[in-house]
Short mmCIF file of C-alpha atoms and ligand atoms in Angstrom, two decimals:
data_model
loop_
_atom_site.label_atom_id
_atom_site.label_comp_id
_atom_site.label_asym_id
_atom_site.label_seq_id
_atom_site.Cartn_x
_atom_site.Cartn_y
_atom_site.Cartn_z
CA UNK A 1 -17.77 119.85 0.12
CA UNK A 2 -17.89 116.22 1.85
CA UNK A 3 -14.45 116.22 3.01
CA UNK A 4 -14.70 119.56 3.99
CA UNK A 5 -17.37 119.27 6.03
CA UNK A 6 -15.42 116.20 7.48
CA UNK A 7 -12.14 118.13 8.39
CA UNK A 8 -14.59 120.60 10.01
CA UNK A 9 -16.20 118.72 12.31
CA UNK A 10 -12.69 117.24 13.54
CA UNK A 11 -11.61 120.73 13.88
CA UNK A 12 -14.61 121.60 15.59
CA UNK A 13 -15.60 119.11 18.35
CA UNK A 14 -19.19 117.84 18.78
CA UNK A 15 -20.53 121.06 20.31
CA UNK A 16 -18.97 122.77 17.68
CA UNK A 17 -21.31 122.68 14.52
CA UNK A 18 -24.62 121.94 13.22
CA UNK A 19 -25.81 120.62 10.11
CA UNK A 20 -29.80 120.60 11.01
CA UNK A 21 -31.42 123.50 8.20
CA UNK A 22 -34.30 123.01 10.83
CA UNK A 23 -32.18 123.78 13.80
CA UNK A 24 -29.69 126.53 11.83
CA UNK A 25 -32.80 128.28 10.27
CA UNK A 26 -32.05 131.54 12.89
CA UNK A 27 -29.10 131.57 11.39
CA UNK A 28 -30.22 131.48 7.92
CA UNK A 29 -32.72 133.95 8.11
CA UNK A 30 -32.28 137.63 8.41
CA UNK A 31 -33.58 139.49 11.48
CA UNK A 32 -36.12 141.18 9.27
CA UNK A 33 -37.07 137.90 7.40
CA UNK A 34 -35.96 139.90 3.86
CA UNK A 35 -33.22 137.86 3.44
CA UNK A 36 -33.20 133.88 3.25
CA UNK A 37 -30.20 131.55 2.68
CA UNK A 38 -28.61 128.36 3.15
CA UNK A 39 -25.23 126.46 4.76
CA UNK A 40 -24.36 123.18 4.81
CA UNK A 41 -22.77 123.75 8.17
CA UNK A 42 -22.65 125.79 10.95
CA UNK A 43 -19.24 126.50 12.52
CA UNK A 44 -19.39 127.22 16.34
CA UNK A 45 -15.30 127.79 17.18
CA UNK A 46 -14.49 128.17 21.04
CA UNK A 47 -10.55 129.58 20.58
CA UNK A 48 -9.17 131.48 18.20
CA UNK A 49 -7.27 128.35 17.09
CA UNK A 50 -10.03 126.95 15.62
CA UNK A 51 -11.13 129.80 13.83
CA UNK A 52 -7.87 129.90 12.22
CA UNK A 53 -8.27 126.10 11.58
CA UNK A 54 -11.77 126.47 9.91
CA UNK A 55 -10.37 129.31 7.76
CA UNK A 56 -7.31 127.63 6.33
CA UNK A 57 -9.46 124.07 5.72
CA UNK A 58 -12.24 126.72 3.90
CA UNK A 59 -9.43 128.48 2.15
CA UNK A 60 -7.68 125.10 0.87
CA UNK A 61 -11.34 123.85 -0.75
CA UNK A 62 -11.60 127.39 -1.64
CA UNK A 63 -15.11 127.28 0.35
CA UNK A 64 -16.89 130.52 1.32
CA UNK A 65 -17.70 131.89 4.77
CA UNK A 66 -20.26 133.80 6.39
CA UNK A 67 -18.82 135.37 9.71
CA UNK A 68 -22.13 136.02 11.99
CA UNK A 69 -22.17 137.30 15.16
CA UNK A 70 -25.64 138.14 16.92
CA UNK A 71 -27.46 138.02 13.37
CA UNK A 72 -29.53 141.60 13.99
CA UNK A 73 -28.22 142.60 11.05
CA UNK A 74 -30.49 144.87 8.73
CA UNK A 75 -28.85 144.51 5.17
CA UNK A 76 -28.40 140.46 5.07
CA UNK A 77 -25.16 140.68 5.89
CA UNK A 78 -24.39 138.15 7.67
CA UNK A 79 -26.39 135.27 5.86
CA UNK A 80 -25.07 132.79 2.84
CA UNK A 81 -26.58 132.58 -0.29
CA UNK A 82 -29.09 130.49 -1.70
CA UNK A 83 -26.33 127.84 -3.25
CA UNK A 84 -25.97 126.53 0.40
CA UNK A 85 -22.49 125.94 -0.63
CA UNK A 86 -21.37 128.61 2.40
CA UNK A 87 -19.89 127.75 5.62
CA UNK A 88 -21.66 130.24 8.88
CA UNK A 89 -18.82 130.72 10.97
CA UNK A 90 -20.75 131.83 14.33
CA UNK A 91 -18.50 133.40 17.33
CA UNK A 92 -21.51 132.72 19.86
CA UNK A 93 -19.17 130.70 21.91
CA UNK A 94 -16.57 133.41 22.25
CA UNK A 95 -18.42 135.48 24.57
CA UNK A 96 -16.00 135.80 27.58
CA UNK A 97 -15.19 139.02 29.29
CA UNK A 98 -10.65 138.68 29.20
CA UNK A 99 -10.18 141.44 31.29
CA UNK A 100 -11.17 144.85 32.28
CA UNK A 101 -8.21 147.29 32.88
CA UNK A 102 -9.55 149.74 35.25
CA UNK A 103 -6.64 152.18 35.40
CA UNK A 104 -6.56 152.05 31.51
CA UNK A 105 -9.79 152.15 31.42
CA UNK A 106 -10.05 149.36 29.11
CA UNK A 107 -11.93 146.17 28.23
CA UNK A 108 -10.91 142.97 26.19
CA UNK A 109 -13.39 140.61 25.08
CA UNK A 110 -14.13 137.85 22.85
CA UNK A 111 -15.59 139.41 19.51
CA UNK A 112 -18.45 137.01 20.62
CA UNK A 113 -19.29 139.11 23.61
CA UNK A 114 -23.07 140.32 23.82
CA UNK A 115 -22.80 144.00 23.39
CA UNK A 116 -25.15 144.11 27.01
CA UNK A 117 -22.46 142.05 28.66
CA UNK A 118 -19.85 143.94 28.06
CA UNK A 119 -21.40 146.93 29.52
CA UNK A 120 -21.98 144.94 32.28
CA UNK A 121 -18.69 143.82 32.86
CA UNK A 122 -17.91 147.71 32.52
CA UNK A 123 -20.35 149.00 35.04
CA UNK A 124 -19.45 146.24 37.24
CA UNK A 125 -16.05 147.72 36.65
CA UNK A 126 -17.34 151.62 38.10
CA UNK A 127 -17.05 152.16 34.84
CA UNK A 128 -18.84 152.85 31.21
CA UNK A 129 -19.07 151.16 27.87
CA UNK A 130 -20.90 154.26 25.95
CA UNK A 131 -21.90 151.86 22.87
CA UNK A 132 -25.89 151.63 23.04
CA UNK A 133 -28.20 150.04 20.48
CA UNK A 134 -31.60 148.42 20.39
CA UNK A 135 -30.05 145.20 19.86
CA UNK A 136 -27.40 145.42 22.58
CA UNK A 137 -29.18 142.14 23.85
CA UNK A 138 -28.35 140.05 20.87
CA UNK A 139 -25.74 142.06 18.75
CA UNK A 140 -21.94 140.89 19.61
CA UNK A 141 -18.68 143.03 19.76
CA UNK A 142 -17.85 141.41 16.17
CA UNK A 143 -20.31 142.69 14.78
CA UNK A 144 -20.70 146.28 16.16
CA UNK A 145 -16.91 146.60 14.69
CA UNK A 146 -17.53 144.89 11.82
CA UNK A 147 -20.20 146.88 10.89
CA UNK A 148 -19.03 149.97 12.69
CA UNK A 149 -22.05 150.42 14.57
CA UNK A 150 -23.63 153.61 16.08
CA UNK A 151 -26.41 153.96 18.11
CA UNK A 152 -27.58 156.34 20.83
CA UNK A 153 -24.61 157.99 21.93
CA UNK A 154 -22.90 158.61 18.95
CA UNK A 155 -22.67 162.31 19.38
CA UNK A 156 -21.10 162.18 22.73
CA UNK A 157 -18.94 159.39 22.14
CA UNK A 158 -18.25 158.60 18.53
CA UNK A 159 -18.92 155.20 16.80
CA UNK A 160 -17.74 151.62 17.39
CA UNK A 161 -14.67 152.37 15.52
CA UNK A 162 -13.66 155.48 18.01
CA UNK A 163 -14.42 152.58 20.70
CA UNK A 164 -11.79 150.16 19.57
CA UNK A 165 -8.23 150.33 20.83
CA UNK A 166 -7.06 146.94 19.76
CA UNK A 167 -8.25 143.97 17.44
CA UNK A 168 -7.61 140.51 17.01
CA UNK A 169 -8.54 139.15 13.74
CA UNK A 170 -8.26 135.74 11.85
CA UNK A 171 -6.96 136.70 8.04
CA UNK A 172 -8.23 134.78 4.78
CA UNK A 173 -5.20 132.33 5.13
CA UNK A 174 -5.94 131.77 8.63
CA UNK A 175 -2.85 133.46 10.01
CA UNK A 176 -3.85 135.53 13.16
CA UNK A 177 -3.04 139.13 13.34
CA UNK A 178 -2.63 139.81 17.22
CA UNK A 179 -2.86 143.88 17.47
CA UNK A 180 -5.18 143.64 20.45
CA UNK A 181 -2.96 146.47 21.92
CA UNK A 182 -4.83 148.74 25.24
CA UNK A 183 -2.83 151.88 23.88
CA UNK A 184 -4.12 155.47 23.00
CA UNK A 185 -1.59 156.47 20.98
CA UNK A 186 0.57 154.67 18.70
CA UNK A 187 1.89 155.23 15.62
CA UNK A 188 4.08 152.47 14.69
CA UNK A 189 2.95 152.07 11.17
CA UNK A 190 -0.07 151.89 9.35
CA UNK A 191 -3.31 151.55 11.96
CA UNK A 192 -4.39 148.16 10.41
CA UNK A 193 -7.03 147.11 12.84
CA UNK A 194 -8.89 150.28 10.86
CA UNK A 195 -9.47 148.22 7.76
CA UNK A 196 -11.16 145.91 9.92
CA UNK A 197 -13.64 148.27 11.68
CA UNK A 198 -16.75 148.67 9.55
CA UNK A 199 -15.37 145.83 6.80
CA UNK A 200 -18.58 143.57 7.72
CA UNK A 201 -16.30 140.22 7.56
CA UNK A 202 -15.39 140.73 4.33
CA UNK A 203 -11.62 141.32 5.26
CA UNK A 204 -10.89 139.18 8.15
CA UNK A 205 -13.18 137.45 11.35
CA UNK A 206 -12.55 139.33 14.33
CA UNK A 207 -11.89 137.69 17.13
CA UNK A 208 -11.72 139.76 20.23
CA UNK A 209 -11.33 143.45 21.11
CA UNK A 210 -9.86 146.00 23.74
CA UNK A 211 -12.30 149.00 23.51
CA UNK A 212 -12.38 152.32 25.48
CA UNK A 213 -13.87 153.19 28.81
CA UNK A 214 -15.05 155.93 30.56
CA UNK A 215 -16.08 157.30 33.58
CA UNK A 216 -19.26 156.12 34.69
CA UNK A 217 -21.56 159.46 33.65
CA UNK A 218 -24.16 158.89 37.03
CA UNK A 219 -27.10 159.20 37.18
CA UNK A 220 -28.77 160.37 33.79
CA UNK A 221 -31.48 162.67 33.36
CA UNK A 222 -34.13 161.75 30.90
CA UNK A 223 -36.34 163.71 28.65
CA UNK A 224 -39.54 163.76 26.11
CA UNK A 225 -40.38 167.01 24.39
CA UNK A 226 -42.87 167.98 21.35
CA UNK A 227 -41.55 170.20 18.77
CA UNK A 228 -43.72 171.46 15.33
CA UNK A 229 -41.30 170.69 13.05
CA UNK A 230 -38.19 168.39 12.61
CA UNK A 231 -36.24 171.09 11.31
CA UNK A 232 -35.57 173.21 14.86
CA UNK A 233 -33.86 169.84 16.03
CA UNK A 234 -30.83 171.28 15.07
CA UNK A 235 -30.96 174.49 16.92
CA UNK A 236 -32.43 172.81 20.13
CA UNK A 237 -29.45 170.57 19.84
CA UNK A 238 -26.84 172.92 19.48
CA UNK A 239 -28.21 175.83 22.67
CA UNK A 240 -28.67 172.52 24.78
CA UNK A 241 -25.21 171.78 24.13
CA UNK A 242 -23.81 174.94 25.79
CA UNK A 243 -26.33 175.31 28.15
CA UNK A 244 -25.47 171.62 29.11
CA UNK A 245 -21.78 171.81 28.82
CA UNK A 246 -21.84 169.12 26.25
CA UNK A 247 -22.95 166.58 28.04
CA UNK A 248 -25.96 165.05 25.90
CA UNK A 249 -25.75 161.35 26.06
CA UNK A 250 -29.01 161.18 23.40
CA UNK A 251 -30.92 163.33 21.31
CA UNK A 252 -33.53 161.56 19.20
CA UNK A 253 -35.90 162.05 16.87
CA UNK A 254 -38.78 160.77 16.21
CA UNK A 255 -42.04 161.27 14.26
CA UNK A 256 -45.62 161.18 15.60
CA UNK A 257 -46.40 158.64 12.44
CA UNK A 258 -43.71 156.53 14.08
CA UNK A 259 -44.44 156.73 17.62
CA UNK A 260 -47.88 155.77 16.35
CA UNK A 261 -46.51 152.81 15.18
CA UNK A 262 -45.14 152.12 18.10
CA UNK A 263 -48.49 152.60 20.19
CA UNK A 264 -50.50 150.82 17.62
CA UNK A 265 -47.96 147.53 17.53
CA UNK A 266 -46.22 147.56 20.76
CA UNK A 267 -48.48 145.93 24.08
CA UNK A 268 -48.89 149.15 26.63
CA UNK A 269 -46.63 151.01 24.77
CA UNK A 270 -48.41 155.00 25.61
CA UNK A 271 -46.47 158.37 25.01
CA UNK A 272 -47.17 160.30 28.30
CA UNK A 273 -48.67 163.39 26.86
CA UNK A 274 -52.59 164.30 26.02
CA UNK A 275 -51.89 166.17 23.16
CA UNK A 276 -50.17 164.95 19.74
CA UNK A 277 -47.22 166.60 18.33
CA UNK A 278 -45.96 166.21 15.08
CA UNK A 279 -42.04 165.36 16.06
CA UNK A 280 -40.81 164.30 19.16
CA UNK A 281 -37.50 164.60 20.82
CA UNK A 282 -36.08 161.96 23.48
CA UNK A 283 -32.80 163.65 24.55
CA UNK A 284 -30.52 161.81 27.72
CA UNK A 285 -28.35 164.36 29.10
CA UNK A 286 -25.18 163.18 32.21
CA UNK A 287 -26.41 166.27 34.14
CA UNK A 288 -27.60 164.15 36.97
CA UNK A 289 -26.08 165.81 40.11
CA UNK A 290 -27.85 169.04 39.04
CA UNK A 291 -31.13 167.54 37.56
CA UNK A 292 -32.36 171.29 37.49
CA UNK A 293 -29.71 172.40 34.52
CA UNK A 294 -31.88 170.33 31.79
CA UNK A 295 -35.29 171.52 33.33
CA UNK A 296 -34.13 175.38 32.72
CA UNK A 297 -33.08 174.21 29.96
CA UNK A 298 -35.83 172.70 28.43
CA UNK A 299 -37.87 175.93 29.82
CA UNK A 300 -35.73 178.37 27.89
CA UNK A 301 -36.66 176.58 24.96
CA UNK A 302 -40.20 176.49 25.62
CA UNK A 303 -39.93 180.23 26.01
CA UNK A 304 -38.28 180.15 22.29
CA UNK A 305 -41.17 178.77 21.23
CA UNK A 306 -38.76 175.91 19.41
CA UNK A 307 -40.72 173.18 22.50
CA UNK A 308 -43.84 172.83 22.76
CA UNK A 309 -44.37 170.38 25.39
CA UNK A 310 -41.89 168.46 27.68
CA UNK A 311 -41.92 165.34 29.84
CA UNK A 312 -38.83 164.83 32.32
CA UNK A 313 -38.63 161.19 33.85
CA UNK A 314 -38.97 161.68 37.44
CA UNK A 315 -37.24 158.53 37.95
CA UNK A 316 -35.00 155.39 36.34
CA UNK A 317 -38.26 153.54 35.62
CA UNK A 318 -40.11 156.65 34.09
CA UNK A 319 -36.91 157.03 31.75
CA UNK A 320 -37.08 153.43 30.83
CA UNK A 321 -40.67 153.84 30.14
CA UNK A 322 -39.77 156.59 27.50
CA UNK A 323 -36.41 154.83 26.04
CA UNK A 324 -39.12 151.52 25.56
CA UNK A 325 -40.85 153.68 23.17
CA UNK A 326 -37.64 154.52 21.22
CA UNK A 327 -36.25 151.25 21.28
CA UNK A 328 -39.58 149.57 20.09
CA UNK A 329 -39.56 151.23 16.71
CA UNK A 330 -37.17 148.49 14.70
CA UNK A 331 -40.34 145.96 16.23
CA UNK A 332 -43.04 148.24 15.60
CA UNK A 333 -41.74 149.10 12.11
CA UNK A 334 -41.35 145.19 11.19
CA UNK A 335 -44.62 144.42 12.46
CA UNK A 336 -46.23 147.03 10.03
CA UNK A 337 -44.60 145.38 6.75
CA UNK A 338 -42.71 146.59 4.59
CA UNK A 339 -41.30 150.30 3.66
CA UNK A 340 -38.16 151.58 1.72
CA UNK A 341 -35.16 151.70 4.42
CA UNK A 342 -32.77 154.53 3.86
CA UNK A 343 -30.50 154.68 6.97
CA UNK A 344 -29.12 157.96 6.02
CA UNK A 345 -26.27 160.91 7.55
CA UNK A 346 -25.99 164.57 6.22
CA UNK A 347 -23.57 166.96 8.29
CA UNK A 348 -25.84 168.68 11.05
CA UNK A 349 -25.46 172.11 9.04
CA UNK A 350 -27.42 170.78 6.18
CA UNK A 351 -30.09 168.32 8.61
CA UNK A 352 -32.48 171.36 8.26
CA UNK A 353 -32.30 171.63 4.45
CA UNK A 354 -32.67 167.89 3.99
CA UNK A 355 -35.52 167.48 5.77
CA UNK A 356 -37.48 170.32 4.08
CA UNK A 357 -36.38 169.49 0.68
CA UNK A 358 -36.70 165.46 1.47
CA UNK A 359 -40.41 166.50 2.27
CA UNK A 360 -40.68 168.47 -0.88
CA UNK A 361 -38.92 165.68 -2.85
CA UNK A 362 -41.44 162.60 -1.38
CA UNK A 363 -44.54 165.28 -2.51
CA UNK A 364 -43.29 165.65 -5.83
CA UNK A 365 -43.06 161.45 -6.40
CA UNK A 366 -45.83 160.51 -5.23
CA UNK A 367 -48.76 162.17 -3.22
CA UNK A 368 -49.43 158.52 -1.64
CA UNK A 369 -46.18 158.16 0.27
CA UNK A 370 -45.78 157.62 3.83
CA UNK A 371 -42.40 159.32 5.52
CA UNK A 372 -41.99 157.14 8.92
CA UNK A 373 -38.02 159.37 9.76
CA UNK A 374 -36.59 158.66 12.96
CA UNK A 375 -33.09 158.70 14.14
CA UNK A 376 -30.33 159.10 15.65
CA UNK A 377 -30.12 163.54 14.50
CA UNK A 378 -27.76 164.30 17.12
CA UNK A 379 -25.02 162.79 14.86
CA UNK A 380 -26.80 163.43 11.38
CA UNK A 381 -28.38 160.28 11.34
CA UNK A 382 -31.14 159.61 10.17
CA UNK A 383 -33.55 156.37 9.36
CA UNK A 384 -35.81 158.35 6.27
CA UNK A 385 -37.64 155.04 5.81
CA UNK A 386 -40.58 156.02 3.31
CA UNK A 387 -43.93 153.23 2.86
CA UNK A 388 -45.19 152.82 -0.39
CA UNK A 389 -48.96 152.16 -0.83
CA UNK A 390 -50.20 148.91 -0.01
CA UNK A 391 -51.84 147.36 -3.19
CA UNK A 392 -48.78 147.83 -5.41
CA UNK A 393 -47.62 144.56 -6.81
CA UNK A 394 -44.13 143.22 -6.37
CA UNK A 395 -43.00 144.45 -9.59
CA UNK A 396 -44.33 148.27 -8.97
CA UNK A 397 -43.24 148.13 -5.38
CA UNK A 398 -39.38 147.08 -7.39
CA UNK A 399 -39.73 149.66 -9.52
CA UNK A 400 -41.11 152.62 -7.21
CA UNK A 401 -38.53 151.77 -5.11
CA UNK A 402 -35.56 151.95 -6.96
CA UNK A 403 -36.92 155.15 -8.18
CA UNK A 404 -37.33 157.02 -5.16
CA UNK A 405 -34.43 155.40 -2.88
CA UNK A 406 -32.08 156.92 -6.15
CA UNK A 407 -33.81 160.64 -5.43
CA UNK A 408 -33.62 160.23 -1.91
CA UNK A 409 -29.92 159.24 -1.72
CA UNK A 410 -28.97 161.60 -5.09
CA UNK A 411 -30.57 164.44 -2.16
CA UNK A 412 -28.40 163.28 0.67
CA UNK A 413 -25.07 163.45 -1.71
CA UNK A 414 -25.85 166.50 -3.30
CA UNK A 415 -25.65 167.80 0.77
CA UNK A 416 -22.71 165.69 1.54
CA UNK A 417 -24.65 163.08 2.93
CA UNK A 418 -24.15 159.23 3.09
CA UNK A 419 -26.31 156.28 2.05
CA UNK A 420 -25.11 154.31 4.23
CA UNK A 421 -24.74 156.07 8.38
CA UNK A 422 -25.57 152.46 9.91
CA UNK A 423 -26.04 149.03 9.78
CA UNK A 424 -23.14 148.49 6.53
CA UNK A 425 -23.98 148.27 3.45
CA UNK A 426 -24.42 144.10 3.39
CA UNK A 427 -26.44 142.65 0.34
CA UNK A 428 -29.21 145.48 0.20
CA UNK A 429 -26.92 148.59 -0.47
CA UNK A 430 -24.16 146.81 -2.81
CA UNK A 431 -25.38 148.08 -5.59
CA UNK A 432 -25.76 152.01 -4.16
CA UNK A 433 -21.82 151.80 -3.11
CA UNK A 434 -20.44 151.38 -6.75
CA UNK A 435 -22.63 154.01 -7.47
CA UNK A 436 -21.88 156.86 -4.65
CA UNK A 437 -17.90 155.56 -3.72
CA UNK A 438 -17.13 154.99 -7.34
CA UNK A 439 -13.69 155.90 -9.12
CA UNK A 440 -10.78 156.03 -7.21
CA UNK A 441 -12.23 155.27 -3.46
CA UNK A 442 -14.01 152.10 -4.95
CA UNK A 443 -10.78 150.73 -6.56
CA UNK A 444 -9.15 151.42 -3.60
CA UNK A 445 -11.76 148.78 -1.61
CA UNK A 446 -11.36 146.53 -4.27
CA UNK A 447 -7.93 146.34 -4.25
CA UNK A 448 -7.83 145.97 -0.54
CA UNK A 449 -10.27 143.00 -0.75
CA UNK A 450 -8.30 141.17 -3.55
CA UNK A 451 -4.92 141.72 -1.78
CA UNK A 452 -6.60 140.77 1.86
CA UNK A 453 -8.84 138.02 0.50
CA UNK A 454 -7.47 136.54 -3.10
CA UNK A 455 -9.79 133.99 -3.70
CA UNK A 456 -13.06 135.82 -2.44
CA UNK A 457 -13.70 133.30 0.59
CA UNK A 458 -14.80 135.88 3.24
CA UNK A 459 -18.50 137.16 2.59
CA UNK A 460 -18.47 137.19 -0.71
CA UNK A 461 -21.32 139.12 -2.21
CA UNK A 462 -21.36 141.71 0.51
CA UNK A 463 -20.13 145.27 0.36
CA UNK A 464 -18.31 145.30 -2.84
C1 FAD B 501 -33.66 146.28 16.97
C2 FAD B 501 -32.56 147.05 16.46
C3 FAD B 501 -31.99 147.88 16.43
C4 FAD B 501 -30.42 148.50 15.75
N1 FAD B 501 -30.11 150.05 15.91
C5 FAD B 501 -29.43 149.94 15.63
C6 FAD B 501 -28.69 151.13 15.55
O1 FAD B 501 -29.25 152.19 16.66
N2 FAD B 501 -27.19 151.51 15.35
C7 FAD B 501 -26.76 150.40 14.17
O2 FAD B 501 -25.50 150.75 14.23
N3 FAD B 501 -27.36 149.23 14.24
C8 FAD B 501 -28.49 148.84 15.03
N4 FAD B 501 -29.05 147.73 14.37
C9 FAD B 501 -28.36 146.76 13.56
C10 FAD B 501 -27.39 145.70 14.16
O3 FAD B 501 -27.78 145.37 15.15
C11 FAD B 501 -25.65 145.98 14.10
O4 FAD B 501 -25.23 146.32 13.22
C12 FAD B 501 -24.76 144.79 14.97
O5 FAD B 501 -23.25 145.94 15.11
C13 FAD B 501 -24.85 144.23 14.21
O6 FAD B 501 -24.09 142.80 15.54
P1 FAD B 501 -24.60 141.38 14.74
O7 FAD B 501 -23.48 140.89 16.44
O8 FAD B 501 -25.71 141.12 14.80
O9 FAD B 501 -23.45 141.28 13.91
P2 FAD B 501 -24.17 140.39 12.29
O10 FAD B 501 -26.32 141.01 12.23
O11 FAD B 501 -24.59 139.14 12.98
O12 FAD B 501 -23.48 140.53 11.18
C14 FAD B 501 -23.28 142.53 10.58
C15 FAD B 501 -22.13 141.95 9.82
O13 FAD B 501 -20.78 141.51 10.61
C16 FAD B 501 -20.29 141.15 10.11
N5 FAD B 501 -19.64 139.99 11.22
C17 FAD B 501 -20.62 139.58 12.50
N6 FAD B 501 -19.13 139.81 13.52
C18 FAD B 501 -18.43 139.79 12.44
C19 FAD B 501 -17.09 138.99 13.18
N7 FAD B 501 -16.78 138.51 14.47
N8 FAD B 501 -15.91 139.00 12.56
C20 FAD B 501 -15.95 139.71 11.20
N9 FAD B 501 -17.42 140.06 10.79
C21 FAD B 501 -18.46 139.98 11.86
C22 FAD B 501 -21.35 139.77 9.14
O14 FAD B 501 -20.66 138.96 8.61
C23 FAD B 501 -21.91 141.11 8.99
O15 FAD B 501 -21.53 141.33 7.76
C24 FAD B 501 -30.18 147.75 15.21
C25 FAD B 501 -30.56 146.52 14.74
C26 FAD B 501 -31.76 145.84 15.79
C27 FAD B 501 -32.39 144.76 15.24
#
């Protein structure tokens, strides 16, 4: 290890590494504090050649590398293990916007570019990068692609995968694969970039990406509505899609319990209603030039008695206040303490059934569970988190947690859904992958991993 560390320091130069355990704590601790690891060195390369040289040196020494972006992963994906023998490779110095090709509606950035900076570069060019999530001020494009991030606008624009046109990737032996093309059509052989999207740093290190841009959707209209029953959300979505010509940018479902946590833990966060409703929908539409459209569509839903009450933001300040409520959920949850996290998806047509059967299931499993449900219901994705009684011992928590999680994942699987809709698999969901993606799918994943990373030096212990 000593020889390797000396080589890495020479490759990276004085600005490019850090070995101070105290200064490295933000890099060795997960965002929620659930996972903590150790590392002898944080590598901060400034160029793709440095990344390649670091990977070659680590491959020669048989030392593992944990790629890290903004470290906002929710499942321990970017954290080294406890041995203190895995190098962290942070992309944060490779943060430049390389090109905005407005005529081609595309942007090329280095992997360490913070998502909000990439969005801003698109806006400056009069275009729109639709990837948007609560962590956008610190997560990086490389991390977004490595986790196939979803977020708030998936229903209309797809996940990160749908936005990637080209990638530059450093492979496990230090070879640089340059597929940084910006084409919408390309049938030349296998589409290799797809392998690395969502692979969570286990197959290669993404160093740059070209992403699709869209026309600026213009002024957005934002509304918060109260509903009685989460099951009607899908019906409301279907009517609004038709009424608004599919111009729905976001469609988020949040339970009263969850907004209650936000009001309790986040200063100045208050719902704009005088009454409480069991569930809420935060809806954003690209109907700016004809704001009446959203109002009319919501009025129809009120007449149909599917919506109980609605508030439409009158200006961008009010819209921001509504979004602040939504974006504060993860922080409020964190402050509220430990809960079982289930980031699941089901086909939209099964959402109503999932919510109803989920309620019945939790009541059967234990009467004292607290459901903390919210999510991007417009694309079939729910954070279906569950709070257990606070007086359980660690041991009881572990056994009860596993029992409840299994029952929820079984229900999700029965309805044709996925136990991992966002955030990736990381460390926390690894065992479940073997269970719910076993057989030919898992075998092929293992074969790909062995082929692309035979020495298992890229983020070992994650995903598979
Ligand atoms: C408040 C909050 C809200 C969030 N909301 C959402 C949401 O709505 N939707 C969603 O999908 N996620 C969400 N997340 C989770 C997280 O932000 C995303 O998974 C994000 O894409 C991770 O990006 P990152 O740069 O922080 O990656 P990291 O956390 O640093 O890494 C994540 C994984 O990607 C790998 N990786 C990172 N960079 C690279 C690279 N250049 N090459 C190869 N592998 C790499 C890491 O090894 C790790 O396995 C949220 C997180 C927070 C804290």
